Amino acid sequence: MKLRILTVLVISQIFFSGCEKFLDVKPQDILAPEAYYETEKDLEHSLAGIYDVLGNNVLYGGQILFNYALDGDDGYCSRVSTTTGPMLYDFTSSDPFVTNHWNTLYIGINRANLLLENIDSNPSISKDIRNRVRGEASFLRAYFYFLLVQTYGEVPIVLASTKSTSNTDIEKSSIKEVYDVILKDMEYAEEHVRDINEAGGGRVNKSAVRGILARVCLFMAGYPLKDVSKYEDAKNWALKVINDGNSGHRLNASYSQIFINYAKDFYDVKESIWEVEFYGDIANGFDETGWNGYVNSPSSTLDNIKSLSFVAATANLYNKYDLGDTRRDWNIANFSYNATGGKTYSNSTSYASLFVRPAAKFRREYELNPVKKAYATPQNFPILRFSDILLMYAEALNEISFANKSEVVKYLEMVRERAFMKKGSVKSITVNNRGSNYSVAPTITITGGGGSGAKAYAVLNGSKQISGILLERDGVIGSVFGEGYTSVPTVTITTPAGATGSGGIATAVLFDGTEHKVPALATVNQEALRKFIQEERSRELAFECLRKADLIRWEKFLENMQDVYNTISQQVPPANYANYINRYQNVNSKHLLWPIPSRELSLNSKLKQNNNW
């Protein structure tokens, strides 16, 4: 394989919003490697070049967000002009996405190899500093291999920098051998990298290493290796993060605030453990922008929003959420932006409408710069959050033994409690008497009960009766539930002046504070709890590029993708699904892996193509 290496970086110290980001270091020039690793700054510059790969347009800076179909049964690339490619499961080994993904990851590996080979060139640099840099570089190399093995399966292991383009014949290593390299590099890193409070969320830190090690071990325990002994290791690595008093990880009290923080460039290292860093707006020469929030949020051409809706949710994802779970309407837009930047809400829950709701987890309206640029956002992308740690811990515990049920439920409910409306908010309104002869919808007011804030409106049927009373919509938590009600408030139905109609009676229903509890049916046996955990990961982590790989390791990918296809074909009129049904219709067993790029096969005679490609 031929890898193009940039060996020298020059630092640009950019200060903004009181925050200096590590990736203010930008590649600029070429210099002989042996002359470069003389100072601590030299090592940091070289390390920045490895980090820079994470934000590449091919990875978290762009394509991975929508073109790789990583959302699985949660969502799909809704870009109508796209007619072939991985996002449609209609591609070949010569597809540029297949080639560029491979090349970019090996470029990152080669940069890491180059630094690791030269890190001890100047022994006068503190050994602790060299070991810390070595730890970060080793971890990043391992993470690139982790992405490779998930995507392509068996791949060549290259642990030395490219010295010549003439020696390109390298055999694939087994999946087990690749994971052995990953574990070795990451375990070394865990000993030498800094605590997150010192390193920050954009740098490899102890919590990030431990958390990703938990993820790696869960993958090793699942398909295709099925080394179930790794569940114990996954549990232990996750528990190290949970019990780390120095780092003090905890859940942000608000689910939506996690992602608003990314838009505002605010670091919350208690919740967000490892992020790919971006900054700027391409208005000047000092930026490292990405596409997060631009390609994967509700569409708007307005300068204060500027986004494209290239990712849509499935009805299958929407229907996993219960009433009061605020994650649903944050992750899946219940609105569209209108011509002035306001929100026009949708109340339709038909399958046809649910399959075209855009993803909305990352929103540009919260960015600090009032004028947004196309294909250039400063929003960091989360690779690992604390809620994922809790869910991985719960999963590992359940797989080790169903006797751990109570502990598993405890950690699931920690994640869920944050997401659900609290006791004392209005859950719904029951119409006790529909009334009669309403010429227009009556006005609804909710008063008393010791609380405030709930708002609702009436809907009439064709017989001029009240068919329902709905809470007003909200773009963050879903509805205007209000709060603080200690008793059931009074619902007053008032006919507007000059209109007719009377007799309507309605009663409010409050959340009782137990809605977040894991339902009893989910705890009847290990398999039921396993399914609930898998669905909880979907509810919590949707659109964070984790779902497809999760489904594959659980051996659920083909089944769940078929379920989405069945839902579309059975519930959505053909005229409505033409633009997206093929995303699920085309899936078959060969898509568990991508093909080895055809260009690599032509350069490396020892490579063999993956099955069925």
XYZ file of C-alpha atoms in Angstrom:
613
model
C 0.000 0.000 0.000
C 1.268 3.455 -0.835
C 0.874 5.981 1.933
C 1.577 9.678 1.593
C 3.160 10.954 4.801
C 3.306 14.484 6.121
C 6.083 14.444 8.692
C 6.236 18.005 9.858
C 3.640 20.193 11.540
C 3.851 23.854 12.376
C 1.842 25.141 15.302
C -0.685 27.951 14.993
C -1.753 29.278 18.369
C -5.375 30.263 17.904
C -7.316 31.583 20.860
C -11.071 31.943 20.757
C -13.854 31.885 23.332
C -11.212 31.428 26.002
C -10.338 27.996 24.630
C -7.244 26.745 22.839
C -7.699 23.523 20.932
C -5.000 20.969 20.374
C -5.756 20.767 16.665
C -4.833 24.391 16.203
C -1.651 22.608 15.060
C -1.815 22.329 11.275
C 0.293 20.333 8.773
C 2.307 22.700 6.596
C 5.533 21.342 5.148
C 7.928 18.439 4.598
C 11.182 17.768 6.456
C 13.443 14.738 6.893
C 12.111 12.693 9.841
C 15.471 12.175 11.530
C 15.907 15.936 11.877
C 12.546 16.617 13.369
C 12.023 14.959 16.767
C 14.378 17.111 18.812
C 12.066 18.950 21.201
C 8.859 18.386 23.114
C 7.131 20.740 20.670
C 8.330 18.593 17.788
C 6.692 15.572 19.387
C 3.469 17.507 19.962
C 3.437 18.695 16.353
C 3.868 15.151 15.088
C 1.163 13.921 17.450
C -1.201 16.611 16.148
C -0.773 15.174 12.670
C -2.155 11.855 13.925
C -5.110 13.481 15.654
C -5.765 15.451 12.483
C -6.772 12.248 10.697
C -9.786 11.835 12.984
C -11.211 15.108 11.668
C -10.504 14.270 8.041
C -13.436 14.708 5.672
C -13.422 10.948 5.135
C -13.877 10.264 8.860
C -15.599 12.316 11.570
C -15.134 15.539 9.631
C -17.653 14.537 7.003
C -18.492 11.335 5.176
C -18.755 9.036 8.188
C -21.718 11.084 9.434
C -24.065 10.067 6.629
C -22.493 8.258 3.685
C -21.358 5.057 5.412
C -24.813 3.879 6.602
C -23.513 3.546 10.155
C -26.938 4.345 11.617
C -28.225 0.899 10.654
C -31.876 0.478 11.585
C -31.977 3.901 13.280
C -31.627 6.046 10.175
C -30.454 6.395 6.615
C -28.868 8.804 4.149
C -31.845 10.736 2.786
C -29.969 12.594 0.071
C -32.170 11.942 -2.959
C -29.459 12.764 -5.506
C -27.304 9.908 -4.191
C -28.038 6.810 -6.282
C -25.192 4.415 -5.448
C -22.685 3.908 -2.664
C -22.340 2.366 0.793
C -25.250 4.443 2.065
C -27.547 2.546 -0.331
C -25.796 -0.814 0.053
C -25.158 -0.621 -3.670
C -21.423 -0.352 -4.291
C -18.322 -2.227 -5.404
C -14.721 -2.558 -4.292
C -13.787 0.391 -6.513
C -16.173 2.762 -4.749
C -14.252 5.905 -3.688
C -15.700 5.758 -0.172
C -14.316 2.240 0.240
C -10.892 3.300 -1.027
C -10.653 6.612 0.806
C -11.723 5.160 4.154
C -9.016 2.491 3.925
C -6.355 4.954 2.784
C -7.156 7.550 5.432
C -6.969 5.053 8.286
C -3.641 3.708 7.056
C -2.334 7.255 6.699
C -3.167 7.744 10.366
C -1.443 4.468 11.226
C 1.641 5.441 9.250
C 1.865 8.819 10.975
C 1.648 7.052 14.317
C 4.324 4.560 13.283
C 6.628 7.377 12.224
C 6.301 9.136 15.568
C 6.698 5.921 17.562
C 9.899 5.077 15.686
C 11.456 8.468 16.375
C 10.070 9.404 19.768
C 13.292 8.529 21.591
C 15.548 10.418 19.179
C 16.346 12.924 21.902
C 16.619 11.156 25.283
C 16.986 14.521 27.028
C 13.243 15.058 26.590
C 11.570 13.943 29.805
C 10.836 10.221 29.819
C 7.384 10.914 31.240
C 6.628 13.230 28.324
C 7.909 10.707 25.794
C 5.861 7.921 27.363
C 2.754 10.088 27.433
C 3.151 11.012 23.753
C 3.912 7.378 22.965
C 0.733 6.406 24.786
C -1.435 8.816 22.798
C 0.126 7.781 19.485
C -0.216 4.089 20.330
C -3.854 4.514 21.248
C -4.660 6.418 18.060
C -2.942 3.753 15.961
C -5.006 1.122 17.770
C -8.204 3.096 17.249
C -7.553 3.318 13.511
C -7.083 -0.456 13.460
C -10.315 -0.816 15.419
C -12.169 1.103 12.696
C -10.441 -0.973 10.021
C -11.272 -4.357 11.549
C -14.911 -3.355 12.054
C -15.188 -2.241 8.441
C -13.031 -4.682 6.470
C -12.424 -7.614 8.828
C -8.986 -9.120 8.252
C -6.497 -6.408 7.282
C -2.710 -6.090 7.018
C -0.985 -5.136 10.259
C 1.665 -2.501 9.591
C 3.680 -1.474 12.644
C 6.546 0.299 10.875
C 6.435 3.476 8.819
C 6.524 3.273 5.050
C 10.119 3.470 3.840
C 9.545 2.466 0.235
C 6.624 2.208 -2.162
C 8.152 -0.813 -3.873
C 7.494 -3.281 -1.052
C 3.700 -3.308 -0.909
C 2.947 -7.021 -0.581
C 1.630 -7.589 2.936
C -0.719 -10.395 3.899
C -3.894 -9.907 5.845
C -3.761 -10.705 9.532
C -6.597 -12.538 11.228
C -9.238 -10.565 13.086
C -7.904 -12.003 16.343
C -4.382 -10.820 15.513
C -5.642 -7.317 14.730
C -7.469 -7.173 18.053
C -4.349 -8.381 19.854
C -2.463 -5.386 18.435
C -5.311 -3.086 19.439
C -5.321 -4.380 23.017
C -1.551 -4.138 23.350
C -1.409 -0.528 22.159
C -4.410 0.579 24.196
C -3.280 -1.124 27.389
C 0.093 0.608 27.083
C -1.697 3.914 26.568
C -3.843 3.398 29.664
C -0.717 3.375 31.825
C 0.826 6.521 30.377
C -1.777 9.039 29.177
C -3.100 11.786 31.425
C -6.273 12.045 33.460
C -9.136 13.702 31.572
C -9.129 16.725 33.885
C -5.573 17.441 32.760
C -5.737 16.279 29.148
C -9.256 17.453 28.256
C -11.934 15.772 26.172
C -10.217 16.367 22.838
C -7.062 14.467 23.790
C -6.617 10.785 24.501
C -7.017 10.461 28.265
C -7.286 7.624 30.777
C -11.079 7.636 30.772
C -11.188 7.545 26.973
C -8.707 4.675 26.808
C -10.567 2.656 29.424
C -13.921 3.330 27.816
C -12.782 2.416 24.317
C -11.123 -0.700 25.750
C -14.526 -1.648 27.164
C -15.982 -1.147 23.672
C -13.204 -3.179 22.061
C -13.745 -6.037 24.514
C -17.487 -6.078 23.816
C -16.690 -6.369 20.120
C -14.298 -9.233 20.795
C -16.987 -10.958 22.864
C -19.481 -10.676 20.008
C -19.485 -11.682 16.359
C -17.232 -12.770 14.720
C -14.686 -13.706 17.428
C -17.233 -14.605 20.127
C -14.609 -14.643 22.863
C -17.114 -14.438 25.716
C -14.310 -14.153 28.273
C -14.002 -10.553 27.109
C -17.292 -9.616 28.779
C -15.461 -9.721 32.091
C -12.747 -7.444 30.702
C -15.350 -5.062 29.273
C -17.045 -4.894 32.662
C -13.761 -4.156 34.430
C -12.683 -1.419 32.011
C -16.078 0.289 32.207
C -16.055 0.040 35.990
C -12.676 1.776 36.102
C -14.267 4.795 34.444
C -17.336 4.678 36.674
C -15.318 4.413 39.894
C -12.622 6.952 38.988
C -13.022 9.557 41.706
C -10.346 11.810 40.230
C -12.195 12.169 36.939
C -15.577 12.286 38.657
C -17.639 11.339 35.629
C -21.363 11.927 35.831
C -24.278 12.394 33.490
C -25.219 15.879 32.388
C -28.628 16.559 33.940
C -30.047 17.485 30.518
C -29.783 15.213 27.477
C -30.211 18.046 24.984
C -27.594 20.174 26.753
C -24.890 17.642 25.880
C -25.298 18.461 22.209
C -25.959 22.155 22.702
C -22.555 22.195 24.413
C -20.921 20.817 21.263
C -22.540 23.590 19.232
C -21.392 26.241 21.711
C -17.865 24.802 21.921
C -18.251 24.118 25.632
C -16.404 21.160 27.128
C -18.182 18.978 29.681
C -15.609 16.286 30.426
C -17.784 14.718 33.099
C -20.190 13.488 30.407
C -18.271 13.799 27.146
C -15.133 11.690 27.477
C -13.574 11.811 24.006
C -14.454 14.202 21.188
C -13.084 14.871 17.732
C -12.307 18.575 17.807
C -13.369 21.168 15.256
C -13.333 24.954 15.300
C -13.719 28.009 13.092
C -16.018 28.837 10.197
C -13.631 29.005 7.175
C -13.883 32.798 7.339
C -10.183 32.962 8.078
C -7.164 30.770 7.514
C -7.142 29.266 10.994
C -9.829 26.671 11.330
C -10.469 22.949 11.459
C -14.124 22.755 10.511
C -16.258 19.700 9.902
C -19.738 18.826 8.707
C -21.310 17.841 12.020
C -24.585 19.731 12.349
C -24.546 20.709 8.680
C -25.346 17.423 6.937
C -27.211 15.723 9.801
C -29.832 18.186 11.039
C -33.097 19.733 9.779
C -32.576 21.662 6.563
C -32.449 25.443 6.291
C -30.851 27.856 3.837
C -30.916 30.736 6.334
C -27.527 32.123 7.344
C -28.272 31.738 11.050
C -28.904 27.988 10.610
C -27.453 26.787 7.278
C -27.926 23.030 7.257
C -28.815 20.115 5.021
C -31.022 17.221 6.003
C -28.972 14.310 4.668
C -29.867 11.951 7.533
C -33.405 10.816 8.338
C -34.687 8.622 11.141
C -36.683 5.443 10.711
C -40.114 4.869 12.200
C -38.525 1.880 13.932
C -36.307 4.222 15.938
C -39.137 6.651 16.696
C -41.339 3.869 18.026
C -38.672 2.649 20.457
C -39.248 5.722 22.612
C -41.935 5.920 25.294
C -44.043 8.979 26.057
C -42.026 11.393 28.154
C -38.638 10.245 26.854
C -37.168 13.599 25.839
C -34.484 11.936 23.732
C -37.008 11.146 21.002
C -37.812 14.675 19.905
C -34.265 15.867 20.391
C -32.782 13.102 18.248
C -35.618 13.121 15.699
C -36.970 16.492 14.607
C -40.642 17.124 15.312
C -40.365 20.328 13.297
C -39.056 21.939 10.154
C -37.464 25.372 9.964
C -39.670 27.969 8.292
C -38.646 30.956 6.174
C -37.844 33.113 9.212
C -35.947 30.453 11.148
C -38.857 29.585 13.383
C -40.178 26.065 13.805
C -43.225 24.565 12.149
C -44.231 21.510 14.155
C -45.576 18.203 12.935
C -48.069 16.114 14.882
C -48.399 13.369 12.300
C -47.284 9.941 13.453
C -48.173 8.095 10.257
C -45.428 5.774 9.095
C -45.028 7.804 5.914
C -44.285 10.931 7.955
C -42.087 9.181 10.525
C -39.756 7.825 7.850
C -38.905 11.305 6.569
C -38.283 13.095 9.859
C -34.712 14.392 9.864
C -32.122 13.599 12.489
C -31.754 16.546 14.863
C -29.212 15.562 17.506
C -26.650 18.135 16.333
C -28.221 21.552 15.666
C -26.578 24.642 14.233
C -29.045 27.134 15.694
C -27.068 26.935 18.958
C -23.681 27.781 17.442
C -22.257 31.067 18.694
C -21.419 32.524 15.286
C -24.613 34.189 13.967
C -23.634 33.641 10.329
C -23.070 29.985 9.454
C -21.013 28.654 6.551
C -21.922 25.713 4.354
C -19.928 22.528 5.010
C -18.071 24.216 7.863
C -19.139 23.832 11.471
C -17.157 24.057 14.707
C -19.155 21.302 16.405
C -17.089 18.584 18.037
C -18.200 15.011 17.474
C -18.453 12.628 20.444
C -16.701 9.286 20.094
C -17.367 8.310 23.709
C -19.825 9.584 26.308
C -20.317 8.554 29.927
C -23.806 7.209 29.242
C -22.192 4.766 26.811
C -19.893 3.621 29.624
C -22.917 2.914 31.828
C -24.681 1.027 29.050
C -21.586 -1.030 28.223
C -21.197 -1.903 31.892
C -24.836 -2.998 32.068
C -24.473 -5.068 28.896
C -21.344 -6.832 30.108
C -22.933 -7.600 33.481
C -25.996 -9.119 31.840
C -23.896 -11.268 29.520
C -21.754 -12.527 32.401
C -24.778 -13.666 34.401
C -28.482 -12.907 34.647
C -27.915 -13.071 38.397
C -26.610 -9.500 37.974
C -30.107 -8.339 36.968
C -30.623 -5.831 39.772
C -27.255 -4.183 39.103
C -27.947 -4.110 35.362
C -31.312 -2.435 35.928
C -29.708 0.097 38.277
C -27.318 1.340 35.593
C -29.929 1.315 32.852
C -32.183 3.463 35.002
C -29.363 5.903 35.680
C -29.264 6.597 31.941
C -33.036 6.607 31.513
C -33.858 8.824 34.485
C -31.962 11.716 32.924
C -33.993 11.319 29.742
C -37.528 11.201 31.106
C -39.867 13.934 32.271
C -39.940 14.271 36.030
C -42.819 13.754 38.423
C -45.229 16.686 38.410
C -45.278 17.473 34.688
C -48.405 17.026 32.580
C -48.224 13.745 30.696
C -51.421 13.947 28.668
C -54.985 15.221 28.703
C -57.957 12.879 28.632
C -61.179 14.098 27.001
C -64.040 13.005 29.269
C -66.798 14.652 27.259
C -66.353 15.693 23.631
C -69.008 18.401 23.818
C -70.922 19.429 20.714
C -71.458 22.027 17.998
C -67.985 23.609 18.173
C -67.606 25.961 15.229
C -63.896 26.458 15.975
C -61.488 24.699 18.278
C -61.987 25.930 21.846
C -59.170 27.453 23.894
C -57.494 25.208 26.467
C -55.984 26.531 29.692
C -54.289 24.514 32.424
C -54.267 26.087 35.895
C -53.800 25.183 39.530
C -52.168 22.067 40.901
C -49.192 23.990 42.245
C -47.318 23.989 38.939
C -47.123 25.994 35.749
C -46.106 26.041 32.125
C -48.198 23.304 30.519
C -49.925 24.381 27.304
C -52.403 22.515 25.140
C -54.799 22.894 22.235
C -57.961 21.134 21.090
C -58.561 19.236 17.860
C -62.076 18.861 16.432
C -63.547 15.979 14.480
C -65.960 16.193 11.550
C -68.909 16.179 13.929
C -67.786 19.428 15.581
C -66.748 17.606 18.719
C -63.417 17.615 20.549
C -61.548 14.567 19.253
C -58.476 15.219 21.372
C -56.516 17.718 23.409
C -52.798 17.748 22.702
C -49.937 19.400 24.507
C -48.282 22.107 22.443
C -45.090 21.014 20.712
C -41.579 21.876 21.821
C -38.448 21.368 19.749
C -36.225 20.335 22.653
C -38.197 18.054 24.965
C -41.070 17.280 22.609
C -44.043 18.981 24.250
C -44.829 21.832 26.641
C -45.298 19.576 29.672
C -44.954 22.242 32.345
C -43.527 21.364 35.749
C -44.027 21.459 39.485
C -47.586 20.171 39.652
C -48.188 18.559 43.046
C -51.797 17.730 42.248
C -53.797 17.355 39.066
C -54.367 20.813 37.530
C -57.685 22.006 36.160
C -58.250 21.895 32.405
C -60.601 24.674 31.292
C -62.232 24.547 27.854
C -63.363 27.981 26.636
C -65.318 28.761 23.492
C -63.887 31.870 21.773
C -66.088 34.945 21.564
C -68.498 34.773 18.652
C -68.053 31.009 18.246
C -70.397 28.187 19.194
C -69.938 24.950 21.100
C -70.070 23.719 24.663
C -69.981 20.708 26.962
C -66.356 19.667 26.585
C -64.733 18.258 29.718
C -61.132 17.082 30.097
C -58.747 15.904 32.805
C -54.973 16.212 32.988
C -52.762 13.201 33.689
C -49.399 13.757 35.413
C -46.119 11.921 35.113
C -45.638 9.950 38.325
C -41.839 9.810 38.224
C -41.601 6.087 37.481
C -41.750 6.258 33.684
C -37.990 5.763 33.409
C -38.091 2.443 35.223
C -37.106 -0.655 33.246
C -40.405 -2.475 32.582
C -40.967 -5.806 34.303
C -41.325 -7.635 30.986
C -37.758 -6.632 30.128
C -36.393 -8.435 33.179
C -38.115 -11.832 32.927
C -34.980 -13.493 31.550
C -31.529 -12.745 30.192
C -32.656 -12.557 26.567
C -35.411 -10.046 27.361
C -32.959 -7.864 29.251
C -30.413 -8.225 26.445
C -32.958 -6.952 23.922
C -33.874 -4.040 26.167
C -30.201 -3.058 26.527
C -29.754 -3.198 22.765
C -32.761 -0.947 22.234
C -31.637 1.402 25.007
C -28.328 1.888 23.215
C -30.344 2.892 20.164
C -32.465 5.360 22.119
C -29.459 6.956 23.821
C -26.774 6.822 21.126
C -28.732 7.260 17.888
C -26.820 9.103 15.144
C -23.452 8.793 16.914
C -22.121 6.359 14.266
C -22.304 3.278 16.500
C -25.474 1.426 15.575
C -24.455 -0.670 12.558
C -21.360 -2.031 14.281
C -23.413 -2.823 17.388
C -25.953 -4.745 15.310
C -23.212 -6.756 13.628
C -21.525 -7.793 16.874
C -24.936 -8.849 18.251
C -25.673 -10.768 15.007
C -28.788 -8.634 14.603
C -27.820 -6.593 11.557
C -29.586 -8.572 8.827
C -32.639 -9.218 11.001
C -33.085 -5.599 12.048
C -32.493 -4.202 8.590
C -35.101 -6.639 7.269
C -37.474 -5.432 9.983
C -37.118 -1.864 8.720
C -37.711 -3.018 5.147
C -40.830 -4.890 6.256
C -42.109 -1.839 8.120
C -41.637 0.347 5.051
C -43.166 -2.094 2.570
C -46.145 -2.914 4.799
C -46.903 0.471 6.358
C -45.844 3.150 3.854
C -47.602 3.730 0.506
C -45.265 2.945 -2.428
C -45.520 6.510 -3.701
C -43.948 7.703 -0.445
C -41.074 5.265 0.000
C -39.421 5.321 -3.430
C -36.502 7.431 -2.216
C -35.447 5.260 0.720
C -36.757 1.683 0.637
C -33.726 0.513 -1.350
C -31.475 1.455 1.589
C -32.921 -1.599 3.319
C -34.009 -3.722 0.361
C -30.428 -4.037 -0.922
C -28.900 -5.370 2.303
C -27.503 -8.900 2.329
C -24.885 -10.918 4.211
C -21.910 -9.581 2.261
C -22.564 -6.158 3.791
C -21.356 -7.349 7.184
C -17.999 -6.185 5.821
C -16.924 -3.777 3.143
C -14.799 -5.122 0.300
C -11.051 -4.653 0.231
C -10.480 -1.706 -2.148
C -9.737 -2.903 -5.669
C -6.782 -0.535 -5.864
C -5.184 -2.236 -2.859
C -5.636 -5.631 -4.504
C -3.788 -4.342 -7.562
C -0.927 -2.988 -5.426
C -0.663 -5.876 -2.976
C -0.556 -9.343 -4.523
C -0.938 -11.022 -1.117
C -4.308 -9.471 -0.381
C -7.463 -11.515 -0.908
C -10.921 -10.089 -1.420
C -13.576 -10.496 1.263
C -16.249 -13.136 0.709
C -18.969 -12.409 -1.862
C -17.241 -9.281 -3.144
